[in-house]
C-alpha positions as MATLAB code, in Angstrom:
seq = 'XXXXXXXXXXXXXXXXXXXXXXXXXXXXXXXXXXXXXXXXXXXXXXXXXXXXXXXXXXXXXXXXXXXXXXXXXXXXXXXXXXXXXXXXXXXXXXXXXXXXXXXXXXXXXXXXXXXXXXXXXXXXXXXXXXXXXXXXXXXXXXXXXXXXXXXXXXXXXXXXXXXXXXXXXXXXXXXXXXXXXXXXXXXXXXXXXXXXXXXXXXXXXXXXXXXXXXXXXXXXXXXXXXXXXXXXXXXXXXXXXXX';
ca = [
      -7.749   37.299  -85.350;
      -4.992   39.862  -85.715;
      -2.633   36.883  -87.381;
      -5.605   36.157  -89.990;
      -5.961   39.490  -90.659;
      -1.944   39.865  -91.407;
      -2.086   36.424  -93.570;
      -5.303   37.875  -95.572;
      -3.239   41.109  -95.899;
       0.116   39.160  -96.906;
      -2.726   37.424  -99.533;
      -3.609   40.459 -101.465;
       0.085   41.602 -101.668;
       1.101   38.158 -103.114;
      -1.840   38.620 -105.357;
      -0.706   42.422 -106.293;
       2.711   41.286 -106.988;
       2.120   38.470 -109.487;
      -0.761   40.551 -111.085;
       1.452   42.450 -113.585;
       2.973   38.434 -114.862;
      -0.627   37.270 -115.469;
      -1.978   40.401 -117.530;
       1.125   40.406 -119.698;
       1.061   36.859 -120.539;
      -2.724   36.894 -120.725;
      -2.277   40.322 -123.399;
       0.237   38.366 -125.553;
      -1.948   35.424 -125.591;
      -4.917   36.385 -126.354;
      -4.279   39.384 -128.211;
      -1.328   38.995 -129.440;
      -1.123   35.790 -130.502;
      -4.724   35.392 -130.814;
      -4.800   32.141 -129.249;
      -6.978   30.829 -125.648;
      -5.167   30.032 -122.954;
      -4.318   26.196 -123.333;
      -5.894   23.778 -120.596;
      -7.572   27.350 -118.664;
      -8.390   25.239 -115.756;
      -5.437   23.589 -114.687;
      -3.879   27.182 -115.584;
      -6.430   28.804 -112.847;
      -5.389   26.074 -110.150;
      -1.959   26.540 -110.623;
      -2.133   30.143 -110.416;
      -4.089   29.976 -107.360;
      -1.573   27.293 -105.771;
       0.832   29.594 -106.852;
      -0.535   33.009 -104.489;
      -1.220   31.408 -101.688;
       2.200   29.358 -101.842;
       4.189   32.975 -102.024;
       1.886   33.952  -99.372;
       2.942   31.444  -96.584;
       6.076   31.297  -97.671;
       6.651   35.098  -97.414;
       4.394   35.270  -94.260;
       6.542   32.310  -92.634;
       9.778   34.302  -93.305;
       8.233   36.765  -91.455;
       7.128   35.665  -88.268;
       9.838   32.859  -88.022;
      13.196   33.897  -90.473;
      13.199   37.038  -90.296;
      13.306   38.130  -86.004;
      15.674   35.173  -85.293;
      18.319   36.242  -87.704;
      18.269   39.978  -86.634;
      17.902   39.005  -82.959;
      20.836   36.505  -83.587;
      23.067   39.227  -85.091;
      22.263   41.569  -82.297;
      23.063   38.872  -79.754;
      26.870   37.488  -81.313;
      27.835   41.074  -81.726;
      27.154   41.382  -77.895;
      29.124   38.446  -77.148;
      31.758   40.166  -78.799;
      33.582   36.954  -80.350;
      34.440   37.752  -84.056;
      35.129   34.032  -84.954;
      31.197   33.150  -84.414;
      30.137   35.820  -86.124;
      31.775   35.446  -89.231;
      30.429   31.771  -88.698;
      26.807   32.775  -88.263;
      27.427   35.449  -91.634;
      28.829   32.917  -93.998;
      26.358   29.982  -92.962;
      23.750   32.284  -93.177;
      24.667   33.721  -97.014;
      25.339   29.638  -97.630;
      21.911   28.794  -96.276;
      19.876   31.551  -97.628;
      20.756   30.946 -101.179;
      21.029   27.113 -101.748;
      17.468   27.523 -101.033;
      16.470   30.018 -103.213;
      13.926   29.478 -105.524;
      15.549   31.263 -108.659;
      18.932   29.883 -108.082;
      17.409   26.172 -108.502;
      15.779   27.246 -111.273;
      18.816   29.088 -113.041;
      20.970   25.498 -112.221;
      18.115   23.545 -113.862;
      18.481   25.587 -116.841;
      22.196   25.414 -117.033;
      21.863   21.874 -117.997;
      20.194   23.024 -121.369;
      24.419   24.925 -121.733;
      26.018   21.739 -120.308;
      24.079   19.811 -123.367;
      25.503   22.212 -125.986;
      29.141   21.270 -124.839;
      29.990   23.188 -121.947;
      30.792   19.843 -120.268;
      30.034   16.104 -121.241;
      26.402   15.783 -122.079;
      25.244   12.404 -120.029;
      22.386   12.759 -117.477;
      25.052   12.657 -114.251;
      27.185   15.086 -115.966;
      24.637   18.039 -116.163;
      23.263   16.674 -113.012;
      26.595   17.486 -110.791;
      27.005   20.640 -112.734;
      23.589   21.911 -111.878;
      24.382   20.560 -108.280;
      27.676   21.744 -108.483;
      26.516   25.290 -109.617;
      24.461   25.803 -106.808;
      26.991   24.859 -103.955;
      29.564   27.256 -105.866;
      26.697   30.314 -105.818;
      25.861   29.477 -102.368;
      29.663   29.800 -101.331;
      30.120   32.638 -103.090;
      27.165   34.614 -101.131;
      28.790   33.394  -98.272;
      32.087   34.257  -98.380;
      30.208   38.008  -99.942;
      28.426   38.052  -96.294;
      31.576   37.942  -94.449;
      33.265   40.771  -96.663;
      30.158   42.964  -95.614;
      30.366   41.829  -92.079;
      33.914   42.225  -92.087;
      33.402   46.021  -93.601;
      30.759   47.017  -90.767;
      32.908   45.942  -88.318;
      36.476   48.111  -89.436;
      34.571   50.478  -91.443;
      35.588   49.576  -95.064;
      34.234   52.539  -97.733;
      31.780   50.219  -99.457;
      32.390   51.613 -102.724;
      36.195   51.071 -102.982;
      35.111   47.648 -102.382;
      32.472   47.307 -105.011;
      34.463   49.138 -107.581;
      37.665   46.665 -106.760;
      35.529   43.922 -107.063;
      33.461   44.706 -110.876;
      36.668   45.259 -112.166;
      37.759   42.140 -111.458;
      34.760   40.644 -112.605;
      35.525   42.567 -116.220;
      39.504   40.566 -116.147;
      37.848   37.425 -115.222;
      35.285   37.584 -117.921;
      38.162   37.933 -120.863;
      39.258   34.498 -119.423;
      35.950   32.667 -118.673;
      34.178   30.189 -121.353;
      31.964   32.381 -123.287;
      28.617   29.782 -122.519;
      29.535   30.226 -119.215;
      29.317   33.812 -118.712;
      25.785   34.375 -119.011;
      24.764   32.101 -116.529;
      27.767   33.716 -114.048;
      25.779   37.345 -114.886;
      22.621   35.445 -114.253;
      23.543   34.079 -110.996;
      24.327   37.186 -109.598;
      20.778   38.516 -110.006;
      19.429   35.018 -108.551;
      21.121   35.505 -104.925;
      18.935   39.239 -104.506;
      15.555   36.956 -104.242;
      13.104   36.452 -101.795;
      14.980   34.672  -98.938;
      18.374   36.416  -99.256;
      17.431   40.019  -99.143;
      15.077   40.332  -96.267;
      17.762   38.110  -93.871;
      21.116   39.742  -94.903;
      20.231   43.101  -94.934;
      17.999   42.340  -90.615;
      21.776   41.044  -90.346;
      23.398   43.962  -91.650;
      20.561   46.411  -90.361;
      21.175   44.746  -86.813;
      24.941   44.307  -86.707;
      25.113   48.326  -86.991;
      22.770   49.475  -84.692;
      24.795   47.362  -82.085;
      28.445   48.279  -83.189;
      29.543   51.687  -81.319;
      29.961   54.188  -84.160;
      27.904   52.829  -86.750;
      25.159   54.247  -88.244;
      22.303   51.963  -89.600;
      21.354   53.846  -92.319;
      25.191   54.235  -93.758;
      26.914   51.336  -92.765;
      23.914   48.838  -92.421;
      23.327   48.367  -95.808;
      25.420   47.075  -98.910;
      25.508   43.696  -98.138;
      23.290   42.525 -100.632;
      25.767   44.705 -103.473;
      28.524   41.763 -101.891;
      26.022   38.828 -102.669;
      24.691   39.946 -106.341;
      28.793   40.621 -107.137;
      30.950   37.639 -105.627;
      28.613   34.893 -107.870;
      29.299   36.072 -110.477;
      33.398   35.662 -109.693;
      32.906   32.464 -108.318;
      30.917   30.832 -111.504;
      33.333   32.085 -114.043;
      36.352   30.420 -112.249;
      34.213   27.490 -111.785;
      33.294   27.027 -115.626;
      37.094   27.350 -116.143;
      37.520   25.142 -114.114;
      34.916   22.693 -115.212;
      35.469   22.967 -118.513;
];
């Protein structure tokens, strides 16, 4: 009873959240435009797969995800061996994002740049760049998990790294393909989604309550300011190098 009443719960939040998307779409259409809503019934099912599909999604994350990668990161940072934690940071950033949502659906739309000559324009061309797009964003938040696991553990100042690392997203972008920058900007928004967020920062969260001398609030955080920065490195290099 108490897990319906959580799922029913999770329901009206996934509801409240996409709220907002339908009445601005539904304003422009109708009075805006002026025009009904085109095939209102498959619209309506859609919608309504739509909810309860962010629902259990969401409410899976957080009975399943969510506890095992916090209780994980409090349990390697007992066992005290660096090696499998940095292991358990970067697969996690890898895993996270290859299956995020947005990032598939930023890749898809890549191959609309690929067609207007970023690379060759055949079907298995923008196929392996989408694919090959993906891997390099889901590297990227990895290796960005380690740098924030590395900085709880000797205490980094998060903001020296931050600062070190937008500048040298500014040098990179005076050398990167200008069609490719805008998806590199783009991908670093993509990695702060759904899955990512509420896994890195249990990790981060957890990892400093265990470490002597670390405080949660202070040092437990940040790690998703690593994963929104380091894609958009890693996907400029990679359209120079693609190009």
């Amino acid at each position: 009873m108490k897990g319906i009443k959580a799922l029913f719960i999770s329901l009206l939040g996934s509801l409240k959240d996409l709220l907002p998307i339908i009445l601005v779409i539904g304003f422009f259409q109708i009075v805006v435009l002026q025009q009904p809503l085109p095939d209102l019934v498959s619209i309506s099912i859609g919608l309504i797969l739509v909810v309860f599909g962010l629902t259990f999604f969401v409410f899976g994350l957080e009975m399943g995800l969510f506890p095992v990668g916090e209780s994980m990161a409090h349990a390697l940072a007992r066992k005290g061996s660096v090696f499998w934690l940095i292991t358990f940071a970067f697969c996690l950033g890898f895993g996270t994002t290859i299956a995020e949502p947005a990032l598939t659906a930023v890749a898809d739309e890549s191959q609309v740049a690929a067609e207007g000559g970023l690379i060759s324009s055949s079907a298995d061309s923008m196929s392996s760049y989408a694919t090959g797009l993906r891997i390099t964003v889901a590297l990227s938040v990895g290796v960005a998990i380690v740098i924030g696991v590395l900085r709880i553990i000797k205490g980094w100042p998060i903001h020296r790294l931050i600062i070190g690392g937008y500048i040298l997203v500014v040098i990179i972008t005076a050398f990167a393909p200008r069609s490719i920058i805008g998806i590199a900007y783009d991908s670093g928004g993509v990695t702060t989604s759904t899955i990512t967020v509420p896994l890195v920062t249990a990790l981060g969260v957890g990892l400093s309550t265990v470490i002597k001398g670390r405080n949660p609030m202070i040092d437990g955080f940040g790690l998703i300011a690593f994963a929104s920065l380091t894609p958009m490195i890693f996907v400029m290099i990679y359209g120079m190098v693609v190009t």
